[in-house]
PDB file of C-alpha atoms in Angstrom:
ATOM      1  CA  ALA A   1     -22.121  27.686  -0.551  1.00  0.00           C
ATOM      2  CA  GLN A   2     -22.397  29.088  -3.925  1.00  0.00           C
ATOM      3  CA  LYS A   3     -19.164  30.652  -5.121  1.00  0.00           C
ATOM      4  CA  ILE A   4     -20.682  32.899  -7.666  1.00  0.00           C
ATOM      5  CA  THR A   5     -24.380  34.216  -7.555  1.00  0.00           C
ATOM      6  CA  GLN A   6     -26.335  35.701 -10.163  1.00  0.00           C
ATOM      7  CA  THR A   7     -29.572  36.359  -8.665  1.00  0.00           C
ATOM      8  CA  GLN A   8     -31.427  37.520 -11.754  1.00  0.00           C
ATOM      9  CA  PRO A   9     -32.577  34.890 -13.794  1.00  0.00           C
ATOM     10  CA  GLY A  10     -33.956  37.286 -16.614  1.00  0.00           C
ATOM     11  CA  MET A  11     -33.783  40.823 -17.306  1.00  0.00           C
ATOM     12  CA  PHE A  12     -35.413  42.991 -19.949  1.00  0.00           C
ATOM     13  CA  VAL A  13     -34.007  46.304 -21.277  1.00  0.00           C
ATOM     14  CA  GLN A  14     -35.136  48.972 -23.856  1.00  0.00           C
ATOM     15  CA  GLU A  15     -32.927  49.408 -26.741  1.00  0.00           C
ATOM     16  CA  LYS A  16     -30.240  52.200 -26.131  1.00  0.00           C
ATOM     17  CA  GLU A  17     -30.734  52.135 -22.360  1.00  0.00           C
ATOM     18  CA  ALA A  18     -28.144  50.987 -19.802  1.00  0.00           C
ATOM     19  CA  VAL A  19     -28.673  47.718 -17.906  1.00  0.00           C
ATOM     20  CA  THR A  20     -26.845  46.208 -14.958  1.00  0.00           C
ATOM     21  CA  LEU A  21     -26.440  42.343 -14.329  1.00  0.00           C
ATOM     22  CA  ASP A  22     -25.724  41.361 -10.927  1.00  0.00           C
ATOM     23  CA  CYS A  23     -22.885  39.077  -9.685  1.00  0.00           C
ATOM     24  CA  THR A  24     -21.653  38.309  -6.158  1.00  0.00           C
ATOM     25  CA  TYR A  25     -18.958  36.230  -5.186  1.00  0.00           C
ATOM     26  CA  ASP A  26     -17.491  34.466  -2.501  1.00  0.00           C
ATOM     27  CA  THR A  27     -13.862  33.639  -1.832  1.00  0.00           C
ATOM     28  CA  SER A  28     -11.320  33.578   0.723  1.00  0.00           C
ATOM     29  CA  ASP A  29      -8.272  34.038  -1.874  1.00  0.00           C
ATOM     30  CA  GLN A  30      -6.674  37.389  -1.972  1.00  0.00           C
ATOM     31  CA  SER A  31      -5.899  37.012  -5.571  1.00  0.00           C
ATOM     32  CA  TYR A  32      -8.621  36.108  -8.030  1.00  0.00           C
ATOM     33  CA  GLY A  33      -9.956  37.197 -11.127  1.00  0.00           C
ATOM     34  CA  LEU A  34     -13.530  37.782 -12.441  1.00  0.00           C
ATOM     35  CA  PHE A  35     -14.765  37.395 -15.764  1.00  0.00           C
ATOM     36  CA  TRP A  36     -18.052  37.913 -17.712  1.00  0.00           C
ATOM     37  CA  TYR A  37     -19.193  35.897 -20.764  1.00  0.00           C
ATOM     38  CA  LYS A  38     -21.875  36.342 -23.313  1.00  0.00           C
ATOM     39  CA  GLN A  39     -23.448  33.573 -24.827  1.00  0.00           C
ATOM     40  CA  PRO A  40     -25.866  34.155 -27.695  1.00  0.00           C
ATOM     41  CA  SER A  41     -28.551  31.636 -28.837  1.00  0.00           C
ATOM     42  CA  SER A  42     -25.864  29.941 -31.001  1.00  0.00           C
ATOM     43  CA  GLY A  43     -24.261  28.670 -27.872  1.00  0.00           C
ATOM     44  CA  GLU A  44     -20.622  30.004 -28.227  1.00  0.00           C
ATOM     45  CA  MET A  45     -18.926  31.452 -25.056  1.00  0.00           C
ATOM     46  CA  ILE A  46     -17.710  35.253 -25.851  1.00  0.00           C
ATOM     47  CA  PHE A  47     -15.431  36.768 -23.418  1.00  0.00           C
ATOM     48  CA  LEU A  48     -16.479  40.223 -22.332  1.00  0.00           C
ATOM     49  CA  ILE A  49     -14.500  41.507 -19.742  1.00  0.00           C
ATOM     50  CA  TYR A  50     -11.955  40.930 -16.760  1.00  0.00           C
ATOM     51  CA  GLN A  51     -11.284  42.373 -13.385  1.00  0.00           C
ATOM     52  CA  GLY A  52      -8.585  41.362 -11.493  1.00  0.00           C
ATOM     53  CA  SER A  53      -8.532  41.560  -7.759  1.00  0.00           C
ATOM     54  CA  TYR A  54      -5.644  43.866  -7.328  1.00  0.00           C
ATOM     55  CA  ASP A  55      -6.792  46.151 -10.173  1.00  0.00           C
ATOM     56  CA  GLU A  56      -7.706  49.698  -8.595  1.00  0.00           C
ATOM     57  CA  GLN A  57      -9.672  50.755 -11.517  1.00  0.00           C
ATOM     58  CA  ASN A  58     -13.052  49.164 -12.702  1.00  0.00           C
ATOM     59  CA  ALA A  59     -12.445  47.297 -16.070  1.00  0.00           C
ATOM     60  CA  THR A  60     -13.954  48.934 -19.092  1.00  0.00           C
ATOM     61  CA  GLU A  61     -14.305  47.368 -22.693  1.00  0.00           C
ATOM     62  CA  GLY A  62     -16.220  49.462 -25.014  1.00  0.00           C
ATOM     63  CA  ARG A  63     -19.944  49.335 -23.889  1.00  0.00           C
ATOM     64  CA  TYR A  64     -19.059  46.931 -21.171  1.00  0.00           C
ATOM     65  CA  SER A  65     -17.835  48.226 -17.744  1.00  0.00           C
ATOM     66  CA  LEU A  66     -17.576  46.091 -14.501  1.00  0.00           C
ATOM     67  CA  ASN A  67     -18.660  47.551 -11.203  1.00  0.00           C
ATOM     68  CA  PHE A  68     -16.195  45.904  -9.041  1.00  0.00           C
ATOM     69  CA  GLN A  69     -16.702  46.606  -5.174  1.00  0.00           C
ATOM     70  CA  LYS A  70     -14.284  44.371  -3.418  1.00  0.00           C
ATOM     71  CA  ALA A  71     -15.612  44.954   0.190  1.00  0.00           C
ATOM     72  CA  ARG A  72     -18.945  43.702  -0.888  1.00  0.00           C
ATOM     73  CA  LYS A  73     -17.755  40.985  -3.206  1.00  0.00           C
ATOM     74  CA  SER A  74     -19.744  42.004  -5.969  1.00  0.00           C
ATOM     75  CA  ALA A  75     -18.880  42.266  -9.646  1.00  0.00           C
ATOM     76  CA  ASN A  76     -21.757  43.579 -11.688  1.00  0.00           C
ATOM     77  CA  LEU A  77     -21.538  44.069 -15.486  1.00  0.00           C
ATOM     78  CA  VAL A  78     -23.016  47.368 -16.682  1.00  0.00           C
ATOM     79  CA  ILE A  79     -23.926  47.357 -20.433  1.00  0.00           C
ATOM     80  CA  SER A  80     -24.433  50.946 -21.762  1.00  0.00           C
ATOM     81  CA  ALA A  81     -26.678  51.751 -24.717  1.00  0.00           C
ATOM     82  CA  SER A  82     -28.170  48.160 -25.251  1.00  0.00           C
ATOM     83  CA  GLN A  83     -28.485  46.992 -28.645  1.00  0.00           C
ATOM     84  CA  LEU A  84     -30.723  43.987 -29.853  1.00  0.00           C
ATOM     85  CA  GLY A  85     -27.579  42.102 -30.418  1.00  0.00           C
ATOM     86  CA  ASP A  86     -26.934  42.135 -26.651  1.00  0.00           C
ATOM     87  CA  SER A  87     -29.748  39.683 -26.293  1.00  0.00           C
ATOM     88  CA  ALA A  88     -28.091  36.550 -24.939  1.00  0.00           C
ATOM     89  CA  MET A  89     -27.250  34.680 -21.698  1.00  0.00           C
ATOM     90  CA  TYR A  90     -24.779  36.411 -19.576  1.00  0.00           C
ATOM     91  CA  PHE A  91     -22.270  34.454 -17.142  1.00  0.00           C
ATOM     92  CA  CYS A  92     -20.270  35.914 -14.342  1.00  0.00           C
ATOM     93  CA  ALA A  93     -17.124  33.651 -13.457  1.00  0.00           C
ATOM     94  CA  MET A  94     -14.399  33.475 -11.036  1.00  0.00           C
ATOM     95  CA  ARG A  95     -10.765  32.238 -11.054  1.00  0.00           C
ATOM     96  CA  GLU A  96      -9.163  31.808  -7.903  1.00  0.00           C
ATOM     97  CA  ASP A  97      -5.248  32.034  -7.690  1.00  0.00           C
ATOM     98  CA  ASN A  98      -3.729  29.974  -4.982  1.00  0.00           C
ATOM     99  CA  ALA A  99      -1.261  31.464  -2.424  1.00  0.00           C
ATOM    100  CA  GLY A 100       1.539  30.439  -4.320  1.00  0.00           C
ATOM    101  CA  GLY A 101       0.512  32.784  -7.230  1.00  0.00           C
ATOM    102  CA  THR A 102      -0.132  30.196  -9.836  1.00  0.00           C
ATOM    103  CA  SER A 103      -3.395  29.483 -11.333  1.00  0.00           C
ATOM    104  CA  TYR A 104      -4.804  26.387 -12.639  1.00  0.00           C
ATOM    105  CA  GLY A 105      -7.162  28.347 -14.619  1.00  0.00           C
ATOM    106  CA  LYS A 106     -10.460  26.752 -13.288  1.00  0.00           C
ATOM    107  CA  LEU A 107     -13.446  29.127 -13.842  1.00  0.00           C
ATOM    108  CA  THR A 108     -16.493  28.672 -11.373  1.00  0.00           C
ATOM    109  CA  PHE A 109     -19.514  30.086 -13.054  1.00  0.00           C
ATOM    110  CA  GLY A 110     -22.765  31.501 -11.772  1.00  0.00           C
ATOM    111  CA  GLN A 111     -26.324  30.340 -13.077  1.00  0.00           C
ATOM    112  CA  GLY A 112     -26.421  33.114 -15.729  1.00  0.00           C
ATOM    113  CA  THR A 113     -28.773  35.773 -16.624  1.00  0.00           C
ATOM    114  CA  ILE A 114     -30.999  35.823 -19.817  1.00  0.00           C
ATOM    115  CA  LEU A 115     -30.923  39.639 -21.164  1.00  0.00           C
ATOM    116  CA  THR A 116     -33.591  40.401 -23.726  1.00  0.00           C
ATOM    117  CA  VAL A 117     -33.345  43.805 -25.307  1.00  0.00           C
ATOM    118  CA  HIS A 118     -36.704  45.378 -26.614  1.00  0.00           C
ATOM    119  CA  PRO A 119     -36.643  47.603 -29.856  1.00  0.00           C
TER     120      PRO A 119
ATOM    121  CA  GLU B   1      -6.162  31.974 -36.264  1.00  0.00           C
ATOM    122  CA  ALA B   2      -6.067  31.084 -32.654  1.00  0.00           C
ATOM    123  CA  GLN B   3      -8.938  28.695 -31.785  1.00  0.00           C
ATOM    124  CA  VAL B   4     -10.325  25.709 -29.936  1.00  0.00           C
ATOM    125  CA  THR B   5     -11.968  23.290 -32.026  1.00  0.00           C
ATOM    126  CA  GLN B   6     -14.454  20.405 -30.860  1.00  0.00           C
ATOM    127  CA  ASN B   7     -15.868  17.385 -32.699  1.00  0.00           C
ATOM    128  CA  PRO B   8     -18.501  16.584 -33.112  1.00  0.00           C
ATOM    129  CA  ARG B   9     -20.633  19.612 -32.604  1.00  0.00           C
ATOM    130  CA  TYR B  10     -23.925  17.491 -32.182  1.00  0.00           C
ATOM    131  CA  LEU B  11     -24.309  13.978 -31.300  1.00  0.00           C
ATOM    132  CA  ILE B  12     -27.258  11.775 -30.593  1.00  0.00           C
ATOM    133  CA  THR B  13     -26.356   8.526 -28.849  1.00  0.00           C
ATOM    134  CA  VAL B  14     -27.928   5.593 -26.916  1.00  0.00           C
ATOM    135  CA  THR B  15     -27.215   4.650 -23.219  1.00  0.00           C
ATOM    136  CA  GLY B  16     -24.147   2.502 -22.955  1.00  0.00           C
ATOM    137  CA  LYS B  17     -22.328   3.332 -26.127  1.00  0.00           C
ATOM    138  CA  LYS B  18     -18.957   4.628 -25.817  1.00  0.00           C
ATOM    139  CA  LEU B  19     -18.298   8.061 -27.243  1.00  0.00           C
ATOM    140  CA  THR B  20     -15.179  10.521 -27.681  1.00  0.00           C
ATOM    141  CA  VAL B  21     -15.484  14.211 -28.094  1.00  0.00           C
ATOM    142  CA  THR B  22     -12.164  15.610 -29.316  1.00  0.00           C
ATOM    143  CA  CYS B  23     -10.775  19.047 -28.573  1.00  0.00           C
ATOM    144  CA  SER B  24      -7.997  20.664 -30.031  1.00  0.00           C
ATOM    145  CA  GLN B  25      -6.158  23.909 -29.485  1.00  0.00           C
ATOM    146  CA  ASN B  26      -3.512  25.662 -31.626  1.00  0.00           C
ATOM    147  CA  MET B  27      -2.241  28.133 -29.168  1.00  0.00           C
ATOM    148  CA  ASN B  28       0.522  26.040 -27.331  1.00  0.00           C
ATOM    149  CA  HIS B  29      -1.760  26.389 -24.129  1.00  0.00           C
ATOM    150  CA  GLU B  30      -0.589  24.447 -21.329  1.00  0.00           C
ATOM    151  CA  TYR B  31      -3.936  24.417 -19.324  1.00  0.00           C
ATOM    152  CA  MET B  32      -7.036  22.832 -20.906  1.00  0.00           C
ATOM    153  CA  SER B  33     -10.265  21.688 -19.294  1.00  0.00           C
ATOM    154  CA  TRP B  34     -13.956  20.476 -20.029  1.00  0.00           C
ATOM    155  CA  TYR B  35     -17.036  21.789 -18.835  1.00  0.00           C
ATOM    156  CA  ARG B  36     -20.713  21.089 -19.124  1.00  0.00           C
ATOM    157  CA  GLN B  37     -23.516  23.376 -19.025  1.00  0.00           C
ATOM    158  CA  ASP B  38     -26.899  22.643 -17.785  1.00  0.00           C
ATOM    159  CA  PRO B  39     -29.888  24.918 -17.175  1.00  0.00           C
ATOM    160  CA  GLY B  40     -29.891  26.716 -13.937  1.00  0.00           C
ATOM    161  CA  LEU B  41     -26.461  25.395 -13.163  1.00  0.00           C
ATOM    162  CA  GLY B  42     -24.041  27.390 -15.195  1.00  0.00           C
ATOM    163  CA  LEU B  43     -21.054  25.780 -16.458  1.00  0.00           C
ATOM    164  CA  ARG B  44     -19.279  23.014 -14.192  1.00  0.00           C
ATOM    165  CA  GLN B  45     -15.800  21.800 -14.786  1.00  0.00           C
ATOM    166  CA  ILE B  46     -15.504  18.017 -15.418  1.00  0.00           C
ATOM    167  CA  TYR B  47     -11.684  17.491 -15.774  1.00  0.00           C
ATOM    168  CA  TYR B  48      -8.613  19.657 -16.358  1.00  0.00           C
ATOM    169  CA  SER B  49      -5.113  19.272 -17.461  1.00  0.00           C
ATOM    170  CA  MET B  50      -2.284  21.308 -16.511  1.00  0.00           C
ATOM    171  CA  ASN B  51      -0.034  19.942 -19.054  1.00  0.00           C
ATOM    172  CA  VAL B  52       0.709  16.674 -20.919  1.00  0.00           C
ATOM    173  CA  GLU B  53       0.088  13.638 -19.092  1.00  0.00           C
ATOM    174  CA  VAL B  54      -1.156  15.585 -16.106  1.00  0.00           C
ATOM    175  CA  THR B  55      -5.095  15.633 -15.498  1.00  0.00           C
ATOM    176  CA  ASP B  56      -7.317  16.020 -12.551  1.00  0.00           C
ATOM    177  CA  LYS B  57     -10.879  15.823 -11.565  1.00  0.00           C
ATOM    178  CA  GLY B  58     -12.780  18.980 -11.626  1.00  0.00           C
ATOM    179  CA  ASP B  59     -16.336  19.496  -9.862  1.00  0.00           C
ATOM    180  CA  VAL B  60     -18.292  16.582 -11.705  1.00  0.00           C
ATOM    181  CA  PRO B  61     -16.049  13.975 -12.907  1.00  0.00           C
ATOM    182  CA  GLU B  62     -18.213  10.897 -12.559  1.00  0.00           C
ATOM    183  CA  GLY B  63     -18.774   9.174 -15.711  1.00  0.00           C
ATOM    184  CA  TYR B  64     -16.168  10.714 -17.595  1.00  0.00           C
ATOM    185  CA  LYS B  65     -12.576  10.164 -18.580  1.00  0.00           C
ATOM    186  CA  VAL B  66      -9.867  12.170 -20.088  1.00  0.00           C
ATOM    187  CA  SER B  67      -6.227  11.988 -21.590  1.00  0.00           C
ATOM    188  CA  ARG B  68      -3.506  14.414 -22.328  1.00  0.00           C
ATOM    189  CA  LYS B  69      -0.804  12.465 -24.668  1.00  0.00           C
ATOM    190  CA  GLU B  70      -0.216  15.677 -26.638  1.00  0.00           C
ATOM    191  CA  LYS B  71      -0.251  19.370 -25.708  1.00  0.00           C
ATOM    192  CA  ARG B  72      -2.769  20.317 -28.327  1.00  0.00           C
ATOM    193  CA  ASN B  73      -5.278  17.473 -27.684  1.00  0.00           C
ATOM    194  CA  PHE B  74      -7.559  16.859 -24.734  1.00  0.00           C
ATOM    195  CA  PRO B  75     -10.294  14.175 -25.777  1.00  0.00           C
ATOM    196  CA  LEU B  76     -13.286  13.586 -23.413  1.00  0.00           C
ATOM    197  CA  ILE B  77     -14.405  10.009 -23.082  1.00  0.00           C
ATOM    198  CA  LEU B  78     -17.777   8.633 -21.998  1.00  0.00           C
ATOM    199  CA  GLU B  79     -17.361   4.964 -21.615  1.00  0.00           C
ATOM    200  CA  SER B  80     -20.841   4.197 -20.941  1.00  0.00           C
ATOM    201  CA  PRO B  81     -23.011   7.379 -21.414  1.00  0.00           C
ATOM    202  CA  SER B  82     -26.156   7.701 -19.523  1.00  0.00           C
ATOM    203  CA  PRO B  83     -29.266  10.204 -19.951  1.00  0.00           C
ATOM    204  CA  ASN B  84     -28.037  12.398 -17.277  1.00  0.00           C
ATOM    205  CA  GLN B  85     -25.200  13.107 -19.301  1.00  0.00           C
ATOM    206  CA  THR B  86     -27.260  14.778 -21.968  1.00  0.00           C
ATOM    207  CA  SER B  87     -25.784  18.438 -21.862  1.00  0.00           C
ATOM    208  CA  LEU B  88     -23.882  21.238 -23.709  1.00  0.00           C
ATOM    209  CA  TYR B  89     -20.034  20.479 -23.357  1.00  0.00           C
ATOM    210  CA  PHE B  90     -17.298  23.065 -23.739  1.00  0.00           C
ATOM    211  CA  CYS B  91     -13.600  22.542 -24.028  1.00  0.00           C
ATOM    212  CA  ALA B  92     -11.558  25.453 -22.903  1.00  0.00           C
ATOM    213  CA  SER B  93      -7.743  26.378 -23.009  1.00  0.00           C
ATOM    214  CA  ARG B  94      -5.366  29.078 -21.655  1.00  0.00           C
ATOM    215  CA  LEU B  95      -1.874  29.896 -20.859  1.00  0.00           C
ATOM    216  CA  SER B  96      -0.890  28.883 -17.129  1.00  0.00           C
ATOM    217  CA  GLY B  97      -0.257  31.503 -14.583  1.00  0.00           C
ATOM    218  CA  THR B  98      -2.323  34.366 -12.890  1.00  0.00           C
ATOM    219  CA  GLY B  99      -3.484  37.689 -14.542  1.00  0.00           C
ATOM    220  CA  ARG B 100      -5.949  38.231 -17.517  1.00  0.00           C
ATOM    221  CA  GLY B 101      -5.090  35.043 -19.212  1.00  0.00           C
ATOM    222  CA  THR B 102      -8.145  34.767 -21.410  1.00  0.00           C
ATOM    223  CA  GLN B 103      -9.691  31.351 -21.448  1.00  0.00           C
ATOM    224  CA  TYR B 104     -10.604  30.270 -24.814  1.00  0.00           C
ATOM    225  CA  PHE B 105     -13.651  28.154 -25.423  1.00  0.00           C
ATOM    226  CA  GLY B 106     -14.370  25.890 -28.081  1.00  0.00           C
ATOM    227  CA  PRO B 107     -17.788  26.271 -29.880  1.00  0.00           C
ATOM    228  CA  GLY B 108     -19.433  23.637 -27.704  1.00  0.00           C
ATOM    229  CA  THR B 109     -20.683  19.894 -28.297  1.00  0.00           C
ATOM    230  CA  ARG B 110     -24.498  19.324 -27.989  1.00  0.00           C
ATOM    231  CA  LEU B 111     -24.984  15.665 -26.600  1.00  0.00           C
ATOM    232  CA  LEU B 112     -28.265  13.722 -26.128  1.00  0.00           C
ATOM    233  CA  VAL B 113     -28.091  10.457 -24.694  1.00  0.00           C
ATOM    234  CA  LEU B 114     -31.396   8.500 -25.175  1.00  0.00           C
TER     235      LEU B 114
END
């Protein structure tokens, strides 16, 4: 079964509007972390935002916020006031922490969503 | 500057010709790993290392080898490359432990196997 699912292969948004990129996950671990990365056409992986499974508040980083709904196992990325430079591939990823509380750091990635921002 | 470096960035080779992609980090991170990225599949882990001389298979290890003789370096070796190993490869590192522990990615290596 897919551990991370991004159901939107592509999304379009008008400049200055907000957009939500969907991500659902599957894990039986109680402790885990959820990440979003941006990959522009140049190819590098840029870390955007992190949400820990025990964090009570939704994470925010500037124009990025993570809508974390633990019971629904969803971790949607919200980008406010879209800019042309936001056009890129976006990946949702999960790191599962074992019962002992250690983490080997492996990230499991979704398939990605290509976001296109129109002027 | 904290960074992960990979070399080469681009490589075209032929089937069966052994190659090595180097990876180095300057952050004294214990944990390092290799991923490959393919369209529609996202990134998948190939191998990882929790510290010097400690390596283990990820999700797609077939056709790859790694070594971790020094903490900063984690080379990826393709002994006999095949066309299905054409992909974009990323090296990554982080401190061990739970929490935010941001994973740092290298710039990527684009490999084409003819």
